[in-house]
PDB file of C-alpha atoms in Angstrom:
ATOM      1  CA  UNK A  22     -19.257  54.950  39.907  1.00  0.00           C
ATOM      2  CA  UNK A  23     -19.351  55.528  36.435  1.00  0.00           C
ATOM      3  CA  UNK A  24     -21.885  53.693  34.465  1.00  0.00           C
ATOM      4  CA  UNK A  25     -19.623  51.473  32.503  1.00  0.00           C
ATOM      5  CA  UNK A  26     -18.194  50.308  35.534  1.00  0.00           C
ATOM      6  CA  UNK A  27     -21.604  49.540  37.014  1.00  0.00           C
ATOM      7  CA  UNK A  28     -21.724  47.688  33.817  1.00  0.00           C
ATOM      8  CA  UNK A  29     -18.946  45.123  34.794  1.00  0.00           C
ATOM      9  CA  UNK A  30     -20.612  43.249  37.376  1.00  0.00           C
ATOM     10  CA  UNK A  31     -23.768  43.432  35.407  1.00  0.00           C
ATOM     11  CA  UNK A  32     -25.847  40.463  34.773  1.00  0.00           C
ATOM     12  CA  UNK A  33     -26.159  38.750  31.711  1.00  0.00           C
ATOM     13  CA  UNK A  34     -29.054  40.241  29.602  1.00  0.00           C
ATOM     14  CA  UNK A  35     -29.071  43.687  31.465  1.00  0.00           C
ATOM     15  CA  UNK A  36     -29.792  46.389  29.731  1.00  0.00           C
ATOM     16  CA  UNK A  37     -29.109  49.991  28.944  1.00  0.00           C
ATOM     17  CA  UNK A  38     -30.537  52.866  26.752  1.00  0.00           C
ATOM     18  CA  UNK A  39     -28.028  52.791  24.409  1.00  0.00           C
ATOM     19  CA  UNK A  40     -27.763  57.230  24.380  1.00  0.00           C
ATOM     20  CA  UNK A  41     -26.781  56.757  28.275  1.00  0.00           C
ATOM     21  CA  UNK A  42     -23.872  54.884  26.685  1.00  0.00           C
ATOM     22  CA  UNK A  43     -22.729  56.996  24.193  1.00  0.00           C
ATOM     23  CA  UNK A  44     -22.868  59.895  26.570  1.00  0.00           C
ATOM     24  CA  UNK A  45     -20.813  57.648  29.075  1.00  0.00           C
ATOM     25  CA  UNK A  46     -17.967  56.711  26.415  1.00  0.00           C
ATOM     26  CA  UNK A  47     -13.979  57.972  26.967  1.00  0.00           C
ATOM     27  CA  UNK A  48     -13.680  60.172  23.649  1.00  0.00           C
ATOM     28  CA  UNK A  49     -10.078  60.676  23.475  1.00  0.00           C
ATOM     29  CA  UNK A  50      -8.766  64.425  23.067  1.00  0.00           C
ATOM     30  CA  UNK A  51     -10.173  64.600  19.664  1.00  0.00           C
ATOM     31  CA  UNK A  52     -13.749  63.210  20.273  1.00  0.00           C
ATOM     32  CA  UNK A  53     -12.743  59.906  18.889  1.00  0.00           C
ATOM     33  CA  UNK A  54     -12.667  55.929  19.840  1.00  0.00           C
ATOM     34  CA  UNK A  55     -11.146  53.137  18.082  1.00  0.00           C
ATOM     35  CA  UNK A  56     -13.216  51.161  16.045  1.00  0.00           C
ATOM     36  CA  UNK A  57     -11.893  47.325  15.057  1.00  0.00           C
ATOM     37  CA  UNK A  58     -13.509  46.153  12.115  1.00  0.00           C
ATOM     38  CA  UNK A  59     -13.706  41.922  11.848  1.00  0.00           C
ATOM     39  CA  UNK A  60     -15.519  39.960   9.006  1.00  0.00           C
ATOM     40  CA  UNK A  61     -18.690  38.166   9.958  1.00  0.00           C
ATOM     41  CA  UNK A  62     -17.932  35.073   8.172  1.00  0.00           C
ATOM     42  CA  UNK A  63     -13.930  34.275   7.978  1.00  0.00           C
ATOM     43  CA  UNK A  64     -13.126  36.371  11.417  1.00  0.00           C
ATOM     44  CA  UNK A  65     -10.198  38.225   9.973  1.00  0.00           C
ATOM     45  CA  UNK A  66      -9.315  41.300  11.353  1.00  0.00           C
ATOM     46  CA  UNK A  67     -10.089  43.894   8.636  1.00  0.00           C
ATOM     47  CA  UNK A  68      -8.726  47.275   9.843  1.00  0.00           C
ATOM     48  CA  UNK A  69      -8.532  49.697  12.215  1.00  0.00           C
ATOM     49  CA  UNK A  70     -11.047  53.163  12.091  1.00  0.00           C
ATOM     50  CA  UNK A  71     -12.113  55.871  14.090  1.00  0.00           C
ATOM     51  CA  UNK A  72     -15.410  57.022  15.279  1.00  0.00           C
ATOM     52  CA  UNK A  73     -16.652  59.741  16.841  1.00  0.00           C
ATOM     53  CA  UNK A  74     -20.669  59.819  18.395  1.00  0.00           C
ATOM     54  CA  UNK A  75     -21.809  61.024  15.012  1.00  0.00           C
ATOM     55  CA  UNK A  76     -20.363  58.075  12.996  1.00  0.00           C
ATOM     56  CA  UNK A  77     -21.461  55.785  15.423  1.00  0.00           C
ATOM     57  CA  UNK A  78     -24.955  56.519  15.051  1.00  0.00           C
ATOM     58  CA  UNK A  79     -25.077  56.870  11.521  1.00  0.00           C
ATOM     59  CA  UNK A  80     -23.458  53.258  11.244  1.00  0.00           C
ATOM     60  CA  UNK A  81     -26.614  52.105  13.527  1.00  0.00           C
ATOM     61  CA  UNK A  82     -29.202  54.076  11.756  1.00  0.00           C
ATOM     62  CA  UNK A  83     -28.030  53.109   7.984  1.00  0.00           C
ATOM     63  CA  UNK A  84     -26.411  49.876   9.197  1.00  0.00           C
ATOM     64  CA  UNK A  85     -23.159  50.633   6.576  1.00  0.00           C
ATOM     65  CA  UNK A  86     -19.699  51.293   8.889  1.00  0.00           C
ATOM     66  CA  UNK A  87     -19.182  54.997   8.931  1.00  0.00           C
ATOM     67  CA  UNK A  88     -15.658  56.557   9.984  1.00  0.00           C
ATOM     68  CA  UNK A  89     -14.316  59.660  10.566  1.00  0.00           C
ATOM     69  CA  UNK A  90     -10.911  60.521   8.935  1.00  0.00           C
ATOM     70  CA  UNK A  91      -8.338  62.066  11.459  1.00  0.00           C
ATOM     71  CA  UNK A  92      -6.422  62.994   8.607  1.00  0.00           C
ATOM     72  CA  UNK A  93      -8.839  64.468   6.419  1.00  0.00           C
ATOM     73  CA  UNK A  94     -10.507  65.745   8.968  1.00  0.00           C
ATOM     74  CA  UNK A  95     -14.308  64.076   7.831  1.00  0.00           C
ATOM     75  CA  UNK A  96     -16.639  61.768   8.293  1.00  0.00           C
ATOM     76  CA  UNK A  97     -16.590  59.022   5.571  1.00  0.00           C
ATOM     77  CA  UNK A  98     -19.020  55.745   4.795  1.00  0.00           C
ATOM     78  CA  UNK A  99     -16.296  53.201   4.173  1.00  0.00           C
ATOM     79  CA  UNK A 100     -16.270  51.784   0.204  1.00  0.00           C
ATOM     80  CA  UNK A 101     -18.030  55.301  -0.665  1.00  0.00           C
ATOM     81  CA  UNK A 102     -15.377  55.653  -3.710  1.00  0.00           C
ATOM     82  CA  UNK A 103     -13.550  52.201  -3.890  1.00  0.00           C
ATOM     83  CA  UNK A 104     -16.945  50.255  -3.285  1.00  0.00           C
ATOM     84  CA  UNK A 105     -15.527  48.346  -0.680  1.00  0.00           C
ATOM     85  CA  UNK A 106     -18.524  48.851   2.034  1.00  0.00           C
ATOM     86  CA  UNK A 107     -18.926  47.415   5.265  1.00  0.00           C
ATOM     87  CA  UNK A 108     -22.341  46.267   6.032  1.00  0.00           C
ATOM     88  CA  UNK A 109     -23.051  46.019   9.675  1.00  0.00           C
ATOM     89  CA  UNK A 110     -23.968  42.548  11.432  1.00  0.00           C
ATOM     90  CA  UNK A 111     -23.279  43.786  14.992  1.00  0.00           C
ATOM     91  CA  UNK A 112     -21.703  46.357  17.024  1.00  0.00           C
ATOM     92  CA  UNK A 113     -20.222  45.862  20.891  1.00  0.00           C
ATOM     93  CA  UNK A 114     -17.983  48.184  23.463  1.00  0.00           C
ATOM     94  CA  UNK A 115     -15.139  47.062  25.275  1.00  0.00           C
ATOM     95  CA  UNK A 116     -15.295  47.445  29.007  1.00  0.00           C
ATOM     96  CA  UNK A 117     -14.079  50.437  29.795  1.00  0.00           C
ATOM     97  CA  UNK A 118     -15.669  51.571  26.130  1.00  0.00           C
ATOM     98  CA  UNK A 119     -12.601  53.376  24.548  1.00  0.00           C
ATOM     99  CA  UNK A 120     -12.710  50.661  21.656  1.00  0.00           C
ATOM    100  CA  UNK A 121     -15.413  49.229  19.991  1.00  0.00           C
ATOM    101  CA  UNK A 122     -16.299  46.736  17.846  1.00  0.00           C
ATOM    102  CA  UNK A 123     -17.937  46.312  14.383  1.00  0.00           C
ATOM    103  CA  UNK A 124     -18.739  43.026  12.561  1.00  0.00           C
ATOM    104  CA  UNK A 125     -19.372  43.163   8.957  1.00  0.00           C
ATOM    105  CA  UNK A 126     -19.942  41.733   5.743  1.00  0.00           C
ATOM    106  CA  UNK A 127     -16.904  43.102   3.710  1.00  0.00           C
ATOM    107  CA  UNK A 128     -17.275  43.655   0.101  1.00  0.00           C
ATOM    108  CA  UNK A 129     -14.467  43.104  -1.889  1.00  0.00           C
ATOM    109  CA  UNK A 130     -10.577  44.025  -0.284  1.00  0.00           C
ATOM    110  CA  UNK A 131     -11.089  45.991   3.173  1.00  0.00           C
ATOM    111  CA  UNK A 132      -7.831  47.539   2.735  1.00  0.00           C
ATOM    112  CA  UNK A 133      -7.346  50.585   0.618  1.00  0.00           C
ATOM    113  CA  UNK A 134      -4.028  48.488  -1.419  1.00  0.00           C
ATOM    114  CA  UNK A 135      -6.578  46.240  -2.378  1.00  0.00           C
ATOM    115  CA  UNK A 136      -5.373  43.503   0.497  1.00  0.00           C
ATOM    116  CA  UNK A 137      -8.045  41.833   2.146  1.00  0.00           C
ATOM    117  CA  UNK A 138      -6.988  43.367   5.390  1.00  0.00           C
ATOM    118  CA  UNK A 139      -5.174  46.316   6.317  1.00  0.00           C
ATOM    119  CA  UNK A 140      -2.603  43.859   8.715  1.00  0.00           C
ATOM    120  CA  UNK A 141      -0.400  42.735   5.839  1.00  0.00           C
ATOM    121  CA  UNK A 142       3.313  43.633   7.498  1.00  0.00           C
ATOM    122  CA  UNK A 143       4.252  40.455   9.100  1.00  0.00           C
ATOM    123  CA  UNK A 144       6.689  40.336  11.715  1.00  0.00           C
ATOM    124  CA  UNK A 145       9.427  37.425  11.086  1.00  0.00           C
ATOM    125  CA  UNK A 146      12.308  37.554  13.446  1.00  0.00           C
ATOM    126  CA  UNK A 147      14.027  40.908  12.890  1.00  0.00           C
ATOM    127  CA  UNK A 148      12.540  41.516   9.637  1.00  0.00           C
ATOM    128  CA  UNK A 149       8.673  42.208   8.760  1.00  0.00           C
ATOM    129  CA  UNK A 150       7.334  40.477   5.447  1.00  0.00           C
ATOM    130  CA  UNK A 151       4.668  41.895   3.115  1.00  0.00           C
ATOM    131  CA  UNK A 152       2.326  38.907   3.660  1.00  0.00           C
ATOM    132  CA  UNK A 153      -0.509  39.373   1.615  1.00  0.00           C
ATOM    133  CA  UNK A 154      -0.728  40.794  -2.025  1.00  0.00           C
ATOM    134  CA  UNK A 155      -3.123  43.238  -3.726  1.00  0.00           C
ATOM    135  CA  UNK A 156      -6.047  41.407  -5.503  1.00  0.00           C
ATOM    136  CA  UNK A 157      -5.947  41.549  -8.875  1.00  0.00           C
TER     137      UNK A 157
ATOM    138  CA  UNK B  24       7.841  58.493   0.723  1.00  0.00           C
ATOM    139  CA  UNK B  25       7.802  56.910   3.781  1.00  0.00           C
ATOM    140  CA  UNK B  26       8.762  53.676   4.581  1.00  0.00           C
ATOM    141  CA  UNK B  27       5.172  52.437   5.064  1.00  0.00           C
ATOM    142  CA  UNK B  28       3.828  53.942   2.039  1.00  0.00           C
ATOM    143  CA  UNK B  29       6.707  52.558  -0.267  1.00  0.00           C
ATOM    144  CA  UNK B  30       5.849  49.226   1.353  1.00  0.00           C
ATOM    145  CA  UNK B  31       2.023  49.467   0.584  1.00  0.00           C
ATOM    146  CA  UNK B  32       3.191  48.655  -3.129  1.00  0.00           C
ATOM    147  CA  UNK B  33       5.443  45.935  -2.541  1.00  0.00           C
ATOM    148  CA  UNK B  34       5.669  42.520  -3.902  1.00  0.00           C
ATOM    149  CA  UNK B  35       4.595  39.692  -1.626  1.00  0.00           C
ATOM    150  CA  UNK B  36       7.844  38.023   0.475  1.00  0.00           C
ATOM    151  CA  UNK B  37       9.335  41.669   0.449  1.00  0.00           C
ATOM    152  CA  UNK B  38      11.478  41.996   3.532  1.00  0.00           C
ATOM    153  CA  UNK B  39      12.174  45.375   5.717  1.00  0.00           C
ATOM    154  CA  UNK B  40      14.361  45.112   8.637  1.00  0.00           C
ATOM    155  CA  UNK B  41      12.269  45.029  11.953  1.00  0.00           C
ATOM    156  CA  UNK B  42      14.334  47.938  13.364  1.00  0.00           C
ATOM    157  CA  UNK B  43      13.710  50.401  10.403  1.00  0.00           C
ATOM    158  CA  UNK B  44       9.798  49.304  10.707  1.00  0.00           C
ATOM    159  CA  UNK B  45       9.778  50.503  13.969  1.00  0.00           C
ATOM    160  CA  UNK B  46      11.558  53.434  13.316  1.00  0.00           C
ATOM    161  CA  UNK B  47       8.890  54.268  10.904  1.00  0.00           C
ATOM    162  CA  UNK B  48       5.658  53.905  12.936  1.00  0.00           C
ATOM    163  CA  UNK B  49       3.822  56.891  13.353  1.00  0.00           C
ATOM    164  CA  UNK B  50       3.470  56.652  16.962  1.00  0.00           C
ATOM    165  CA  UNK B  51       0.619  59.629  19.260  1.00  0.00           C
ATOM    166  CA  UNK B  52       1.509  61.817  20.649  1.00  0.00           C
ATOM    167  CA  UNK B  53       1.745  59.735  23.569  1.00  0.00           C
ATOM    168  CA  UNK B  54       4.219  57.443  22.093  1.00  0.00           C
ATOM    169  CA  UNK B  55       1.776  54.612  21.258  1.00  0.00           C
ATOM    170  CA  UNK B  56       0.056  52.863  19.118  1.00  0.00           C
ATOM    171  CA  UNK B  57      -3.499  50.789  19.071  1.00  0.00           C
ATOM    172  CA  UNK B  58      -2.493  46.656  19.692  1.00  0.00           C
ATOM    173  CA  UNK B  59      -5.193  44.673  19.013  1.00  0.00           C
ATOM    174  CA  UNK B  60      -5.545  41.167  20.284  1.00  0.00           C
ATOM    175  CA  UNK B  61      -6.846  38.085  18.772  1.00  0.00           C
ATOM    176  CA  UNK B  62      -7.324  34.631  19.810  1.00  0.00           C
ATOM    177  CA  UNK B  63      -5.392  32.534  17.593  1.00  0.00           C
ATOM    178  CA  UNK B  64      -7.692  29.309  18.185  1.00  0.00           C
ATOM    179  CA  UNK B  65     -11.153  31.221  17.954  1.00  0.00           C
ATOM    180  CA  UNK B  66     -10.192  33.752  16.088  1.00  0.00           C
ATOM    181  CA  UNK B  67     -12.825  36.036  18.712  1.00  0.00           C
ATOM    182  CA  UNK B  68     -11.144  39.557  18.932  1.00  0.00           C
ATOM    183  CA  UNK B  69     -10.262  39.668  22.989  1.00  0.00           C
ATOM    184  CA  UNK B  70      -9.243  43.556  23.873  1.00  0.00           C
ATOM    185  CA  UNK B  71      -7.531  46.866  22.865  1.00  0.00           C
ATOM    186  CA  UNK B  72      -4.537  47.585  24.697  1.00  0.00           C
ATOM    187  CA  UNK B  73      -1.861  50.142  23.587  1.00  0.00           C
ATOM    188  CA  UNK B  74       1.676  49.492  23.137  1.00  0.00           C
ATOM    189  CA  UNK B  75       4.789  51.712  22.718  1.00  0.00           C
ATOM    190  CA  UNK B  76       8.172  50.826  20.683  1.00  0.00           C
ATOM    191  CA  UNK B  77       9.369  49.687  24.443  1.00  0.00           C
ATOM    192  CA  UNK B  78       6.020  47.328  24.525  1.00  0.00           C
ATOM    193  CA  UNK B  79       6.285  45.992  20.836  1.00  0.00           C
ATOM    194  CA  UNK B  80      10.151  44.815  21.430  1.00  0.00           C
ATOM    195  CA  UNK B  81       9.681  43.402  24.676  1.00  0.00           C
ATOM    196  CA  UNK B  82       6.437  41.556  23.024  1.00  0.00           C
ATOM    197  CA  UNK B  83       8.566  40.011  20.508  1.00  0.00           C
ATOM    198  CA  UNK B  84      11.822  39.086  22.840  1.00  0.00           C
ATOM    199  CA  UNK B  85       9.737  37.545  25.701  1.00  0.00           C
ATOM    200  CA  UNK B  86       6.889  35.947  23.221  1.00  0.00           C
ATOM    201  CA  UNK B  87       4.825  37.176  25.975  1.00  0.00           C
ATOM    202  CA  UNK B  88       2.327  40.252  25.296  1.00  0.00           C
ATOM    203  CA  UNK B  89       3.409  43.411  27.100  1.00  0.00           C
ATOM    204  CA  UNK B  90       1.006  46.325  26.753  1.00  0.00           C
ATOM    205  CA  UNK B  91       1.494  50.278  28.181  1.00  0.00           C
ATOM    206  CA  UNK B  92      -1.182  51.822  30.681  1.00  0.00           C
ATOM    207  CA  UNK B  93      -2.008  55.146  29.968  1.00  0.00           C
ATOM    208  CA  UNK B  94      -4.056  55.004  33.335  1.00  0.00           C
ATOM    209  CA  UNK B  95      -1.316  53.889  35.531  1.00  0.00           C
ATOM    210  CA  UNK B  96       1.646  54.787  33.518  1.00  0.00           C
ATOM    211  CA  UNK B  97       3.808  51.901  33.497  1.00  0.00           C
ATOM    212  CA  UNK B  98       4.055  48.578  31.601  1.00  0.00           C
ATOM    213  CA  UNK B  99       2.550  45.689  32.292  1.00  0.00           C
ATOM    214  CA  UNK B 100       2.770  42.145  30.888  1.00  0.00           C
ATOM    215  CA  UNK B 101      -0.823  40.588  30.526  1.00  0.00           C
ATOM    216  CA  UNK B 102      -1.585  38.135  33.305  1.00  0.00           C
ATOM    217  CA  UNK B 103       1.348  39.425  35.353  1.00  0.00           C
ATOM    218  CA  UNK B 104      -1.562  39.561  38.255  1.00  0.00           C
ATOM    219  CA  UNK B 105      -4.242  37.470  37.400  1.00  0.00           C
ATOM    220  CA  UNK B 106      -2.491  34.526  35.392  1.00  0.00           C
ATOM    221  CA  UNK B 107      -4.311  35.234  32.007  1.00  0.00           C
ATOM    222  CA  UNK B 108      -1.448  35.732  30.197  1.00  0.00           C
ATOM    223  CA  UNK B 109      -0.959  36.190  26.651  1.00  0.00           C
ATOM    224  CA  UNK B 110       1.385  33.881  24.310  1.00  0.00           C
ATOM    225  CA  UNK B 111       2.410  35.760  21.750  1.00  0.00           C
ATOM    226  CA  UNK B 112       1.831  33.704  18.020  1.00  0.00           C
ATOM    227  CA  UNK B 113       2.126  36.424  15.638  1.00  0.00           C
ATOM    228  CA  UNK B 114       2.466  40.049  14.813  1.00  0.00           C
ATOM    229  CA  UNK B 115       1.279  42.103  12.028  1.00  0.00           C
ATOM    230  CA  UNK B 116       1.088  46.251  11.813  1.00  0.00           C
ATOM    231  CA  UNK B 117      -0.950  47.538   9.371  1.00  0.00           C
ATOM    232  CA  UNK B 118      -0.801  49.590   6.459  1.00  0.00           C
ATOM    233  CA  UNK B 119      -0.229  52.808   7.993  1.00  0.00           C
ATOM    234  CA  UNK B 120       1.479  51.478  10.996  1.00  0.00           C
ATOM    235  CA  UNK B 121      -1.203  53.121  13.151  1.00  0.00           C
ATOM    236  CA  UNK B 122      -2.183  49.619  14.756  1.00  0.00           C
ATOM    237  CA  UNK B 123      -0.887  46.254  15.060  1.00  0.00           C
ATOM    238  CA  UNK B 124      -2.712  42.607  15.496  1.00  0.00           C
ATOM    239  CA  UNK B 125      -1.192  40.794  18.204  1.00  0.00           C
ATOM    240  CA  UNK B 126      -2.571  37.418  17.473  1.00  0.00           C
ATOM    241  CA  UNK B 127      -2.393  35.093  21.043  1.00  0.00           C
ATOM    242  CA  UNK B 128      -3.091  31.944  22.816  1.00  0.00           C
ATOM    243  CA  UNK B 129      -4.892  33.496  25.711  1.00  0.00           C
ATOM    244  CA  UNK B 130      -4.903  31.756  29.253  1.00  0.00           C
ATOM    245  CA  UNK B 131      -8.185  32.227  31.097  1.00  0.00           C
ATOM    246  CA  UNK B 132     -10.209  35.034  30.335  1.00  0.00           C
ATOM    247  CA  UNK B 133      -8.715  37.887  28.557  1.00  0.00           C
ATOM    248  CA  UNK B 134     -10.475  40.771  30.427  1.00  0.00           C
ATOM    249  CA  UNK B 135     -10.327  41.908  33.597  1.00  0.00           C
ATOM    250  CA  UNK B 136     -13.693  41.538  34.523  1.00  0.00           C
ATOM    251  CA  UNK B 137     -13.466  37.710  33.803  1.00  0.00           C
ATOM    252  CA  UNK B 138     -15.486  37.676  30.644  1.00  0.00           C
ATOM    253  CA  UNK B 139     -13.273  36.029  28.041  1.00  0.00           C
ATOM    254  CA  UNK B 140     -13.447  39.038  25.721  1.00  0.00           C
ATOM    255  CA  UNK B 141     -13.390  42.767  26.431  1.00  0.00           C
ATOM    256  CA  UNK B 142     -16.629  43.607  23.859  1.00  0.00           C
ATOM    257  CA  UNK B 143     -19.397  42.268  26.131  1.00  0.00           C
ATOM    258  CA  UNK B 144     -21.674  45.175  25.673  1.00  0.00           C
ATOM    259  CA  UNK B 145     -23.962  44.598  22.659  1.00  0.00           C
ATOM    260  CA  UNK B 146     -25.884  47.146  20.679  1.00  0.00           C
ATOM    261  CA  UNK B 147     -29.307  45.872  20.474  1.00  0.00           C
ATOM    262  CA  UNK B 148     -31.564  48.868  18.730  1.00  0.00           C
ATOM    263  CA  UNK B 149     -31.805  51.623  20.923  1.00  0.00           C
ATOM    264  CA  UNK B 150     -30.115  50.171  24.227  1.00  0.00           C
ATOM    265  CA  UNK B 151     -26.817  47.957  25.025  1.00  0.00           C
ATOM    266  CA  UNK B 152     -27.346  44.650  26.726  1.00  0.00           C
ATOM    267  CA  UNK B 153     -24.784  42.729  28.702  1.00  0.00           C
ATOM    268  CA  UNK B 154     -23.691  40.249  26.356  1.00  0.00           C
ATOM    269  CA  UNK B 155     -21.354  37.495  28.446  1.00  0.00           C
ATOM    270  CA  UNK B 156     -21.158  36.932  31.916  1.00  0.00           C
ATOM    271  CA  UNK B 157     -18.010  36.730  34.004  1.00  0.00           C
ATOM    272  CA  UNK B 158     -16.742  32.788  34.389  1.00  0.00           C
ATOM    273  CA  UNK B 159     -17.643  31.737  37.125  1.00  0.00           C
TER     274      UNK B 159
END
């Protein structure tokens, strides 16, 4: 049994070395995992990132949200040009731990248009509406 | 420019058909793309499935949430088993179309272990503890 499914019938309060975990995690082809970003205080959905093991630790050790770019091919603290940084309150895995989960306090817009959040494109019957506007 | 990126300038209200949205998204290479769903009472972020064009239109038709398993192949509509289904309340891609936010009036727990979230598993330092416990 792997150990994240050991880790499904655990009991509350068990715990794990946390390296045992990141050695255990599903890295997709390109040694990444989906990282959902929410704000600590209003609970919006901020964005979707990617991490790999290295940007997951150096989010825990420096406690700012740390992504790595599939397009640019890097790693890169988020807000390190626009400001915009994510300062860790907590981070959790999913159950089978090929998505993860980082609350933060958000600094200004989390979404590189200036939105507050990335999920702007509304769905409204067969049409999608821009739903939020750039701040100012 | 592509759809998406003309739309990450446009006014608020601006209105793309549906069809050409979908058209647009840059799917894997798998055909899918990262669904995220949120509880639309708590606002707690429940699980990470992944959804394909197939997954997205049934989603919106039924108002139920369908999601794709790469694992077993095949779609499935959430709950279609256990009864936990997902109402469908709103949906929302982001700004590159990469991910959506699926945001739902869950019934019963929302993962399959029977923990009302997916992201039980809590960084705490240098270990993970079990942070929820199945319902009982």
């Amino acid at each position: 049994m792997t150990l994240l499914k050991g880790l499904e019938g655990a009991d509350l309060g068990q715990r794990t070395p946390l390296a045992e975990v990141l050695d255990a995690l599903p890295y997709n082809q390109q040694g990444l995992i989906a990282a959902i970003a929410q704000d600590a205080v209003s609970k919006d959905v901020l964005m979707l990132g990617w991490m790999d093991r290295t940007a997951i630790e150096r989010t825990l050790e420096e406690g700012q949200v740390w992504y790595y770019s599939r397009s640019r091919q890097t790693y890169w603290r988020k807000g390190e040009t626009s400001g915009h940084t994510q300062s860790l309150v907590d981070m959790r895995f999913d159950c089978d731990g090929d998505a993860l989960l980082v609350t933060v306090q958000q600094t200004g817009p989390a979404c590189h248009t200036n939105r507050p959040n990335c999920f702007y494109l509304l769905v409204d019957g067969d049409e999608v509406v821009v739903y939020s506007a750039p701040d100012a």
